[in-house]
CSV table of C-alpha atoms and ligand atoms in Angstrom, one decimal:
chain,number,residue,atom,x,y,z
A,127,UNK,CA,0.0,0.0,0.0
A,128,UNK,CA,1.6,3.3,-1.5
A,129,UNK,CA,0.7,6.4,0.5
A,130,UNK,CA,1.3,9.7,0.2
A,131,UNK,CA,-0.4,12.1,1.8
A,132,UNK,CA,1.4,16.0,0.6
A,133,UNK,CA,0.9,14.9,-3.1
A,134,UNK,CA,-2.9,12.9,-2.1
A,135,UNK,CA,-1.1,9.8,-3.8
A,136,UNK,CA,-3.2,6.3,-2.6
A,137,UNK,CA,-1.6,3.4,-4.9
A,138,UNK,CA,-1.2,-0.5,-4.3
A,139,UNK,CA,1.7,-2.5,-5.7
A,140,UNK,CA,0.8,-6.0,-6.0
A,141,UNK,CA,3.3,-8.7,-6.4
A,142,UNK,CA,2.2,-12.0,-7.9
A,143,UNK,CA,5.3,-13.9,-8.1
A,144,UNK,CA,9.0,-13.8,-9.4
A,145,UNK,CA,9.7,-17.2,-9.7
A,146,UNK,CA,10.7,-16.4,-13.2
A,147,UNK,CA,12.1,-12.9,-12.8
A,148,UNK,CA,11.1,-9.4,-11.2
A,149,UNK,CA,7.5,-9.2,-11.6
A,150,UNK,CA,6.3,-6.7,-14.5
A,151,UNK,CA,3.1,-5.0,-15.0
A,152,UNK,CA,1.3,-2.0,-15.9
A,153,UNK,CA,-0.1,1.0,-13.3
A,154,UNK,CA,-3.8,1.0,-13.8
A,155,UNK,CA,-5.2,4.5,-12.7
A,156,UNK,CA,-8.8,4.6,-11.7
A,157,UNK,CA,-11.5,6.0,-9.7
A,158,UNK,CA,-11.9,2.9,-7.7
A,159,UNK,CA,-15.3,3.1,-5.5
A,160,UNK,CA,-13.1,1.4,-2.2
A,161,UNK,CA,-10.2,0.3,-1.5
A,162,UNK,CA,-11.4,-3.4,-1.4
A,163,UNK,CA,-12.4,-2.9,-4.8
A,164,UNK,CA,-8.8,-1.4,-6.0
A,165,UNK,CA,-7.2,-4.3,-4.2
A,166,UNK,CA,-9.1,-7.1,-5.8
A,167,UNK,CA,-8.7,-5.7,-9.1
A,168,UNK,CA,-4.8,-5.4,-8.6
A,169,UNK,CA,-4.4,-8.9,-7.2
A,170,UNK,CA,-6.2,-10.5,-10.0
A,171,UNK,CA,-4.4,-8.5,-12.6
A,172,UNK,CA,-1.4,-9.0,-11.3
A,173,UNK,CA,-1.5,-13.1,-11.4
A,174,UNK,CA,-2.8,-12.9,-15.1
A,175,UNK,CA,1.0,-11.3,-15.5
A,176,UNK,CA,2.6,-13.9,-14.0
A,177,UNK,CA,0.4,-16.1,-16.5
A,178,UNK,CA,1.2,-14.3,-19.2
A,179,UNK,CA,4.7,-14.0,-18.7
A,180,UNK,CA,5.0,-17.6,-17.7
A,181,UNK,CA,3.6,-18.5,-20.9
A,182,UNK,CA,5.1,-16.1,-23.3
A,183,UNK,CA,8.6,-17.9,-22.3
A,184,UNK,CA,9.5,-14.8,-20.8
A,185,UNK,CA,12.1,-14.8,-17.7
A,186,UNK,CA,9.6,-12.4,-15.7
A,187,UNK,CA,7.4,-13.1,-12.7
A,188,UNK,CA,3.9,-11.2,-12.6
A,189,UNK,CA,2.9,-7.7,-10.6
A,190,UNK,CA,0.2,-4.9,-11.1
A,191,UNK,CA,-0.2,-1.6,-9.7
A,192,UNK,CA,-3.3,0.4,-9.5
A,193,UNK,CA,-3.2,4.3,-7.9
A,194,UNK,CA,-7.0,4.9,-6.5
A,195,UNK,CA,-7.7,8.3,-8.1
A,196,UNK,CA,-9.1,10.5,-11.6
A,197,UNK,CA,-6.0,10.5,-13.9
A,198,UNK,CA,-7.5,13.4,-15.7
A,199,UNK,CA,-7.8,15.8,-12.4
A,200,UNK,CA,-5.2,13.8,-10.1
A,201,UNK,CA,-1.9,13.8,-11.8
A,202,UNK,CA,1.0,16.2,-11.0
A,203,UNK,CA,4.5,16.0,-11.0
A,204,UNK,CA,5.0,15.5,-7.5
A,205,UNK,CA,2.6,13.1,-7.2
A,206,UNK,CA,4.1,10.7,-10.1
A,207,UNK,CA,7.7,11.2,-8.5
A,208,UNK,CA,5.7,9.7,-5.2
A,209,UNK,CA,4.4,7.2,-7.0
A,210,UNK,CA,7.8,6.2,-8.7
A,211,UNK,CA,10.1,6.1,-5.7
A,212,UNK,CA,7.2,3.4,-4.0
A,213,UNK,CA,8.1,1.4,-7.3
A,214,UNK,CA,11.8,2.0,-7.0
A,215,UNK,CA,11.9,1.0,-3.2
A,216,UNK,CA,11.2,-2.8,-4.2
A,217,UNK,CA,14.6,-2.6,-5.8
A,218,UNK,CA,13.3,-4.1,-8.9
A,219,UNK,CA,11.6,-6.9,-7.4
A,220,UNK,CA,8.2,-4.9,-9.6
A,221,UNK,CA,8.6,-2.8,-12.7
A,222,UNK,CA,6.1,-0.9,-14.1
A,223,UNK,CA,4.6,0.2,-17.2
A,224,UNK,CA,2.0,1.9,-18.9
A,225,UNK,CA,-1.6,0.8,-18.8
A,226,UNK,CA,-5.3,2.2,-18.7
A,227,UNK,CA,-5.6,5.8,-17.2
A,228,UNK,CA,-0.9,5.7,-17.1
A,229,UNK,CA,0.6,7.2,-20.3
A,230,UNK,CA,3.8,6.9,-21.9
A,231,UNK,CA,4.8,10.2,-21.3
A,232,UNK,CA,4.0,9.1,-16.8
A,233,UNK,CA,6.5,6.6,-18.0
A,234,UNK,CA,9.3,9.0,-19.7
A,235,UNK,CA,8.4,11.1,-16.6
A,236,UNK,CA,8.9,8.2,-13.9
A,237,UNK,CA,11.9,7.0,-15.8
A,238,UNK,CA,13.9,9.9,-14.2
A,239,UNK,CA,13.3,8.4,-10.5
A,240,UNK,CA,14.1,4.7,-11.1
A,241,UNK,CA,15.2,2.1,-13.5
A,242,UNK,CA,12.4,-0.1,-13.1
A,243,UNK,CA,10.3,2.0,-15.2
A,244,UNK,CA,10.1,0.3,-18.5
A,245,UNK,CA,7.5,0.7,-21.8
A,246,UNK,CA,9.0,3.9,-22.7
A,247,UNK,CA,9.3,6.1,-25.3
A,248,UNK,CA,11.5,5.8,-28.3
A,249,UNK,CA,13.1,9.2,-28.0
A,250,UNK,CA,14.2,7.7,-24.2
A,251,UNK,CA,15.7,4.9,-25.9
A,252,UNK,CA,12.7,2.6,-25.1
A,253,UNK,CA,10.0,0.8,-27.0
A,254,UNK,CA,7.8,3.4,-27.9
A,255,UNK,CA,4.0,2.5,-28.6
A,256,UNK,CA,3.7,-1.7,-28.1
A,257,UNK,CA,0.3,-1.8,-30.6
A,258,UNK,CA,2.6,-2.4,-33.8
A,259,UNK,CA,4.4,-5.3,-32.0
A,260,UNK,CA,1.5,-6.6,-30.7
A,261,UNK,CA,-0.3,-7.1,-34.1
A,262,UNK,CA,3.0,-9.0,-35.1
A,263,UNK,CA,2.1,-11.3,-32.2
A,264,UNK,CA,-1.8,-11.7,-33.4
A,265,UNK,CA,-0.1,-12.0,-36.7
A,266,UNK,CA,2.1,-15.2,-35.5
A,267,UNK,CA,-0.9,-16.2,-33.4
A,268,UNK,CA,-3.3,-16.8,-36.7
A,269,UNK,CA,-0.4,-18.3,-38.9
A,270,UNK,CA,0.5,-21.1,-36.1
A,271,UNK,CA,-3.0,-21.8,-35.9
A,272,UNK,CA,-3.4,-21.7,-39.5
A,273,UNK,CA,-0.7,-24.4,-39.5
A,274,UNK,CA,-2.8,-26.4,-36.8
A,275,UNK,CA,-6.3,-26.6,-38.4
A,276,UNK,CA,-4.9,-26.3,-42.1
A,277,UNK,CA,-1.7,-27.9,-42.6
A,278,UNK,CA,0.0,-24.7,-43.9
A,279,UNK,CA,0.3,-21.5,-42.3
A,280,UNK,CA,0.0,-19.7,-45.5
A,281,UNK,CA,-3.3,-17.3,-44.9
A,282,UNK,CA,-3.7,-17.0,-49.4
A,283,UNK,CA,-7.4,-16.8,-49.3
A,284,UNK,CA,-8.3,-17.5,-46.1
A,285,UNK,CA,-11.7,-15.4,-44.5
A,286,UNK,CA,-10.5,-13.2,-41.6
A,287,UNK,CA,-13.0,-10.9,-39.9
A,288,UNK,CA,-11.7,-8.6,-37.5
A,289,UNK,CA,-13.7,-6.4,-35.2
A,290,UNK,CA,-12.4,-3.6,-34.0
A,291,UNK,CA,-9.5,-1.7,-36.2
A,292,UNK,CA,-8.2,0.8,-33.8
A,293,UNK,CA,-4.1,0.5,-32.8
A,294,UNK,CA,-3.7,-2.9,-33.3
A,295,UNK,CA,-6.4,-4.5,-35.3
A,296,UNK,CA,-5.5,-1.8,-38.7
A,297,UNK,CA,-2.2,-2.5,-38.1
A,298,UNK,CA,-3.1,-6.7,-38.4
A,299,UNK,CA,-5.3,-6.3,-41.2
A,300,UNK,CA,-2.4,-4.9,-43.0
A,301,UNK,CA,0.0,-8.1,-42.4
A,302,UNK,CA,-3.1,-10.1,-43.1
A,303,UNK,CA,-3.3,-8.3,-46.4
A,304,UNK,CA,-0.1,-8.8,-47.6
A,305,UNK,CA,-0.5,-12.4,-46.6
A,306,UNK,CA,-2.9,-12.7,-48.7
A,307,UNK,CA,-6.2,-13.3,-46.7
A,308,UNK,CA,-9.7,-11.7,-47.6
A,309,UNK,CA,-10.7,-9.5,-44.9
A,310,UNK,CA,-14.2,-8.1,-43.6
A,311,UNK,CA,-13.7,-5.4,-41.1
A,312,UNK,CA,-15.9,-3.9,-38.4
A,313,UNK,CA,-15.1,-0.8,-36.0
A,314,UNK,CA,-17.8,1.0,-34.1
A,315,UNK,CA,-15.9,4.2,-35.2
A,316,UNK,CA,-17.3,3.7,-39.3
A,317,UNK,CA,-14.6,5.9,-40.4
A,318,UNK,CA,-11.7,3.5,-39.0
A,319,UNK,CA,-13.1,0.5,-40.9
A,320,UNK,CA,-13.3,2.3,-43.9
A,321,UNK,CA,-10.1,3.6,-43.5
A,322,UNK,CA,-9.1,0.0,-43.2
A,323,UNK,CA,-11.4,-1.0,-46.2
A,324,UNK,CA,-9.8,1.4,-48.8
A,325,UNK,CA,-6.2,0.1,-47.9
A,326,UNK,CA,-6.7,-3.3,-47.6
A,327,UNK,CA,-9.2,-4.1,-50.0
A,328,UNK,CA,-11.4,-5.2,-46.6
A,329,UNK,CA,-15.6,-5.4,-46.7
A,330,UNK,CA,-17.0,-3.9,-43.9
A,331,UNK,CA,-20.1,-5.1,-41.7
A,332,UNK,CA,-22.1,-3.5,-38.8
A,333,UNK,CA,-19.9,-4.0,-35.8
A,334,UNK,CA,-22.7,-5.7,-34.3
A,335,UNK,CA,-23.0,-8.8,-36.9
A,336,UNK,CA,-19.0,-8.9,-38.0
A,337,UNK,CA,-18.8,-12.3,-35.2
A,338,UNK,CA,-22.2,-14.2,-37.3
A,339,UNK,CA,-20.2,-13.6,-40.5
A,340,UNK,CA,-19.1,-17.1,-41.8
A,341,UNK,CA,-15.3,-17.1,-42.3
A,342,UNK,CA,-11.8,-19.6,-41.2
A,343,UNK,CA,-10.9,-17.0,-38.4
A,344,UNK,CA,-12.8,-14.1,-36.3
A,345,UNK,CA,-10.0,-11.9,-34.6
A,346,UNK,CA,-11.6,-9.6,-31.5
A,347,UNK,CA,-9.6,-6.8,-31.5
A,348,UNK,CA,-11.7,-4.3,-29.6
A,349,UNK,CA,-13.2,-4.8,-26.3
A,350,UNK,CA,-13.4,-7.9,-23.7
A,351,UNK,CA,-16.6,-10.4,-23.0
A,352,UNK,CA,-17.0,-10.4,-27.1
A,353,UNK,CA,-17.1,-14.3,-26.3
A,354,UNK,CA,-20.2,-15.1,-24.5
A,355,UNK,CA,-24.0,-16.8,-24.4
A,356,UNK,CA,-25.2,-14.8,-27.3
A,357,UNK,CA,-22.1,-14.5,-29.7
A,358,UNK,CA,-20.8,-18.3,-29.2
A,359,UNK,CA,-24.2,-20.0,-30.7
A,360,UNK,CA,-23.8,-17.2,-33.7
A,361,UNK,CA,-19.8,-17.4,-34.4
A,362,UNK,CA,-19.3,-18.9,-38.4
A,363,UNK,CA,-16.0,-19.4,-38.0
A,364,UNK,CA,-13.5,-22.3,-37.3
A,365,UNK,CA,-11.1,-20.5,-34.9
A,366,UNK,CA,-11.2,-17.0,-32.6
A,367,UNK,CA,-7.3,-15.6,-32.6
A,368,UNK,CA,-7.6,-11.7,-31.3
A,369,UNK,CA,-5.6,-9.0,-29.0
A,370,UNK,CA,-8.7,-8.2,-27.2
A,371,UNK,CA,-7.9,-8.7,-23.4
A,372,UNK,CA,-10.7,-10.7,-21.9
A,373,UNK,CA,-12.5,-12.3,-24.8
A,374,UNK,CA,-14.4,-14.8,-22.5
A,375,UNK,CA,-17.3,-13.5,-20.7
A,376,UNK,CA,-16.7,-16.1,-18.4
A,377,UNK,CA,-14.1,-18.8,-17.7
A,378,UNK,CA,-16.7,-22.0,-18.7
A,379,UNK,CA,-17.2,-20.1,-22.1
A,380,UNK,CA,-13.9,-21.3,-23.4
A,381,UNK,CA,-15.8,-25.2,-22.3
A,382,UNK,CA,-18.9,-23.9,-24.7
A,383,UNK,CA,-16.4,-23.0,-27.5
A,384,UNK,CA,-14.8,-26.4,-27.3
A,385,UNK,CA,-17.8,-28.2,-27.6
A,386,UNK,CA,-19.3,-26.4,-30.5
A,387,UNK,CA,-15.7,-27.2,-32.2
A,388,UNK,CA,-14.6,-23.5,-32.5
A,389,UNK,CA,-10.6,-23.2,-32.1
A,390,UNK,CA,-9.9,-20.6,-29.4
A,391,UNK,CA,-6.7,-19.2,-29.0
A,392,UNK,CA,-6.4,-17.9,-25.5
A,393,UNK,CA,-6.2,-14.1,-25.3
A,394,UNK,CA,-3.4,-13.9,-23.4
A,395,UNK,CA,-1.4,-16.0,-25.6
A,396,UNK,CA,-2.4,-14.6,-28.8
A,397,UNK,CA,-1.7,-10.8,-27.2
A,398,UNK,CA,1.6,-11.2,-25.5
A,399,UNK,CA,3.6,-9.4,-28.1
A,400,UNK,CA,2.7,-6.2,-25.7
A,401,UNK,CA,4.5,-7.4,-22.8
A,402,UNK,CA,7.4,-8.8,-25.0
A,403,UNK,CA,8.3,-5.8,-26.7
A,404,UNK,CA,8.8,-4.2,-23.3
A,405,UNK,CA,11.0,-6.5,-21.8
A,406,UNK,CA,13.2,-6.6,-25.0
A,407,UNK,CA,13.9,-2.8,-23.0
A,408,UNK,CA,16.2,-4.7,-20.8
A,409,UNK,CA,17.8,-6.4,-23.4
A,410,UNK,CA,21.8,-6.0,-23.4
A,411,UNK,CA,22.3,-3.2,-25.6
A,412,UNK,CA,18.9,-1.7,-25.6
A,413,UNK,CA,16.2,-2.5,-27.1
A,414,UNK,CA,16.1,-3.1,-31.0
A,415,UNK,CA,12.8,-2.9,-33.0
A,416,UNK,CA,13.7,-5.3,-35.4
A,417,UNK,CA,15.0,-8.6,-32.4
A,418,UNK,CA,11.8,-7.4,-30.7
A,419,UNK,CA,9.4,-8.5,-33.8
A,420,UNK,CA,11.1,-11.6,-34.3
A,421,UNK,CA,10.9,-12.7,-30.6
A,422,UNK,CA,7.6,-11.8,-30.5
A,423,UNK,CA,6.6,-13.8,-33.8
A,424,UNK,CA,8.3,-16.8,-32.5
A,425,UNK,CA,7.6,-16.9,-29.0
A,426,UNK,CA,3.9,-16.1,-29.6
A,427,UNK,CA,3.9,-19.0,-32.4
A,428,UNK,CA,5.7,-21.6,-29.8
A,429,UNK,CA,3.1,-21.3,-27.5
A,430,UNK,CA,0.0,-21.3,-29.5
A,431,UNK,CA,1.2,-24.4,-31.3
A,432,UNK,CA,2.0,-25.8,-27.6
A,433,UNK,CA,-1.3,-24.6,-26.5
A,434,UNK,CA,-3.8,-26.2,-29.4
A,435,UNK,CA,-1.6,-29.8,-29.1
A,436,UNK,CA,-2.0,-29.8,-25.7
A,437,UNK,CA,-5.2,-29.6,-25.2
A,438,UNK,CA,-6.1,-31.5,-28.3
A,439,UNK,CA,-3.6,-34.2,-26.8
A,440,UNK,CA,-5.1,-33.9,-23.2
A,441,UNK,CA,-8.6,-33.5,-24.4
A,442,UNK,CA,-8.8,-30.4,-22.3
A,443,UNK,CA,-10.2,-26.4,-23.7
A,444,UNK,CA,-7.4,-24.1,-24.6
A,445,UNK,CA,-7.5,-22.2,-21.7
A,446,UNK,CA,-6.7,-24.7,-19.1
A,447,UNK,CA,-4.2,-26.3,-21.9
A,448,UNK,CA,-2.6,-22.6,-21.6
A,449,UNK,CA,-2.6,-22.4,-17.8
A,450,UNK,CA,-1.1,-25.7,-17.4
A,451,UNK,CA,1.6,-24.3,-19.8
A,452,UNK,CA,2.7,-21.5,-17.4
A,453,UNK,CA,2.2,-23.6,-14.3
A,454,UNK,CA,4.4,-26.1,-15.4
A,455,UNK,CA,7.4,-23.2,-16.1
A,456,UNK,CA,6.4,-21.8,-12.7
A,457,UNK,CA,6.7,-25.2,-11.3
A,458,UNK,CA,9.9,-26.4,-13.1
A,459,UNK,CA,11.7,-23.1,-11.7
A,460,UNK,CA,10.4,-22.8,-8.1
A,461,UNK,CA,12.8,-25.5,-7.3
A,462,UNK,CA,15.5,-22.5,-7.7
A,463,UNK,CA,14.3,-19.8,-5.9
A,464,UNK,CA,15.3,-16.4,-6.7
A,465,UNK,CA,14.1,-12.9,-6.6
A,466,UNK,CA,16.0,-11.0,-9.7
A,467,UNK,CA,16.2,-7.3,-10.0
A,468,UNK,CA,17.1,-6.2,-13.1
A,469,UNK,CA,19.0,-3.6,-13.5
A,470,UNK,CA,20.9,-3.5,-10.9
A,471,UNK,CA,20.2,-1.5,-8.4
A,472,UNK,CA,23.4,0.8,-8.9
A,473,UNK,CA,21.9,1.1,-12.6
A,474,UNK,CA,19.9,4.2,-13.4
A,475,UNK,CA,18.8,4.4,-17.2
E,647,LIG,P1,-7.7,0.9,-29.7
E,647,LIG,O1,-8.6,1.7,-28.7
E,647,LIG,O2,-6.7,1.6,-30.5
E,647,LIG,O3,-8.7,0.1,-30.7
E,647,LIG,C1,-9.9,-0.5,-30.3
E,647,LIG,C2,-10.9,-0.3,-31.5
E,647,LIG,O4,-12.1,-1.0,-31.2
E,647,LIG,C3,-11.3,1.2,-31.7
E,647,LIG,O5,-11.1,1.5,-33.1
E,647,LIG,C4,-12.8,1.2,-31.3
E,647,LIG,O6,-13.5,2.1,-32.0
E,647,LIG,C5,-13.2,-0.2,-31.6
E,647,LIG,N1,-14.4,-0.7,-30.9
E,647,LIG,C6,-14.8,-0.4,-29.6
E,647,LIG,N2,-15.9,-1.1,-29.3
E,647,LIG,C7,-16.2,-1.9,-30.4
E,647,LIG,C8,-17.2,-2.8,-30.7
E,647,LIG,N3,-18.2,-3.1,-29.8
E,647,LIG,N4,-17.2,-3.4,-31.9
E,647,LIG,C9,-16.2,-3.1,-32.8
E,647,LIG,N5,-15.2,-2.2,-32.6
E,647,LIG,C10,-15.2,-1.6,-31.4
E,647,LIG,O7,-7.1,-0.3,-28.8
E,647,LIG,P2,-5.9,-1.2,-29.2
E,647,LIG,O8,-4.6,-0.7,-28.6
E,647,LIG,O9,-6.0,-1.5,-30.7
E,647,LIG,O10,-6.3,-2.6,-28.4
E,647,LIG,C11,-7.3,-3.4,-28.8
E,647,LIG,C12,-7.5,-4.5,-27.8
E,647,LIG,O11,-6.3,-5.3,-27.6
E,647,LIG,C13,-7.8,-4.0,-26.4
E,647,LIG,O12,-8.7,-5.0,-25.8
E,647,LIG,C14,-6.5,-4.0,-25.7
E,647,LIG,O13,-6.7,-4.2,-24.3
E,647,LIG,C15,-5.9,-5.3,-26.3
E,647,LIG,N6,-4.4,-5.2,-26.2
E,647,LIG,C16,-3.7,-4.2,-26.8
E,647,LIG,C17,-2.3,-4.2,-26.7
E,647,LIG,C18,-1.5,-3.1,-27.4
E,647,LIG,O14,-0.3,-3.3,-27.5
E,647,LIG,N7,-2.2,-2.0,-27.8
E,647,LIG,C19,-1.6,-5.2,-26.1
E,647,LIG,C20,-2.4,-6.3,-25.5
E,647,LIG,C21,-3.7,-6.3,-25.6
């Protein structure tokens, strides 16, 4: 519990695990009702990191922060330097980044009182805006399970609808283009998906009807709980592969997907190119756009293809193929425990 009381600063650092390495994850900033409310929100987003770490092959253990407040009337200098020495007094055990209500230039600012700030802009010699990166991850994510349901992971010809063409969806349909692949778009913002249409050759539908439209993939690339009672029974497609965080309304929907013989790619597999790209930050020698894509493409790839065979192999859904995946990392390296820092703590960037 992070409190400051000359700056009004009320924050909460939660620390899943760092089994695998210091535990990374964004600062959420919201008007949380209660405390009780800003603390269950941080501890369950902080254990989907170590999840998504875990099963993104990354050497990083899982951790969230939250700061209980209205970004757009709260934030001040003083109150963000607060903020960032709470974050540097764990010596790197947590570093954080950007996420709703945080920017990138909190991050740039941050970055001045402690290493263990990370997702920062290029001009500060970090990774700039993740969305590109990511769609290189969705990208891998719909090729690997091209290769599972088709053989091939060439996408010449194959259906793709997205819905939702804001940072990362535009920038996927235009891989998916020059793949090859016939697109329909849908964006709730009409402009965006023709903007999308005229450069990829796309057809758009109402953003309401894109998931019914019959097609090999369906790629949510908007908002969460687009997986649920009403959508699953209407879906016309043989696999779901999107960046949307939270596609599954709830957990036993990925169950009702298996049964009706959809292909779901669990979101937190087939978005980890985000939290990739940032830790390629703390790569010797800085980060590099170009060793960041291909880490991402691969590493995203390896564990979709781990994902599908294990849980056609174990004749269990996706999801729980995908959380065994992590456990079993967690597992294999609790029998060496460590808590790394990274950088050192002598280290300012
Ligand atoms: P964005 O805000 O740039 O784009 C979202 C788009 O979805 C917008 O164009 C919006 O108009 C549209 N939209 C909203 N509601 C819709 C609806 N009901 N139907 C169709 N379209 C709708 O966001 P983004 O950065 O592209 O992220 C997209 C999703 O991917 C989010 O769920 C985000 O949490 C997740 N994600 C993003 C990243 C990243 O690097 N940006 C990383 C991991 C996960």
């Amino acid at each position: 519990m992070c409190r400051d009381d000359k700056t009004g600063l009320k924050a909460i650092i939660a620390i899943h695990s760092t089994v695998l390495g210091p535990a990374l994850g964004g600062t959420r900033w919201k008007p949380y009702a209660s405390t009780d409310e800003a603390l269950t929100d941080v501890l369950r987003l902080s254990r989907g990191m170590t999840y998504k770490s875990s099963a993104a092959g990354l050497d990083l253990g899982g951790g969230k922060a939250v700061i209980v407040g209205d970004p757009a009337t709260d934030r001040s200098d003083e109150l963000l330097t607060a903020y960032a020495r709470f974050v540097h007094s764990l010596s790197g055990r947590y570093i954080t980044a950007e996420d709703v209500g945080t920017t990138m230039s909190d991050m740039d600012f941050m970055s001045g009182e402690s290493p263990y700030i990370a997702g920062i802009s290029e001009a500060k010699g970090g990774s700039g805006d993740p969305s590109p990166v990511t769609s290189v991850g969705v990208f891998s994510a719909i090729k690997a399970t091209a290769q599972h349901l088709w053989g091939s992971t060439s996408l010449e010809g194959k259906h793709i609808c997205l819905s939702g063409v804001g940072k990362v969806g535009s920038a996927l349909a235009g891989h998916l283009a020059a793949a090859g692949a016939h697109l329909t778009v849908a964006d709730v913002v009409e402009a965006s998906a023709q903007r999308v249409a005229t450069a990829t050759g796309a057809t758009v539908v109402d953003a309401s009807k894109v998931h019914s439209v019959a097609c090999d993939i369906f790629s949510p690339c908007a908002l969460g709980a687009v997986l649920n009672d009403v959508t699953i029974p209407e879906l016309g497609c043989a696999a779901v592969v999107g960046a949307a965080n939270n596609q599954l309304e709830r957990p036993d929907h990925a169950e009702v997907l298996r049964a009706a013989g959809i292909v779901y790619v669990p979101d937190f597999i087939a978005n980890a190119g985000g939290v990739i790209n940032i830790s390629c930050e703390k790569d010797p020698g800085g980060y590099d756009r170009t060793r960041a894509e291909a880490k991402v493409a691969a590493n995203v790839a390896r564990a979709v293809t781990e994902v599908l065979q294990t849980a056609n192999e174990k004749n269990i859904t996706t999801a729980e193929a995908a959380d065994r995946m992590a456990e079993a990392r967690l597992e294999a390296a609790a029998g060496t425990p460590r808590i790394r820092t990274f950088p050192k703590e002598t280290e300012k960037n």
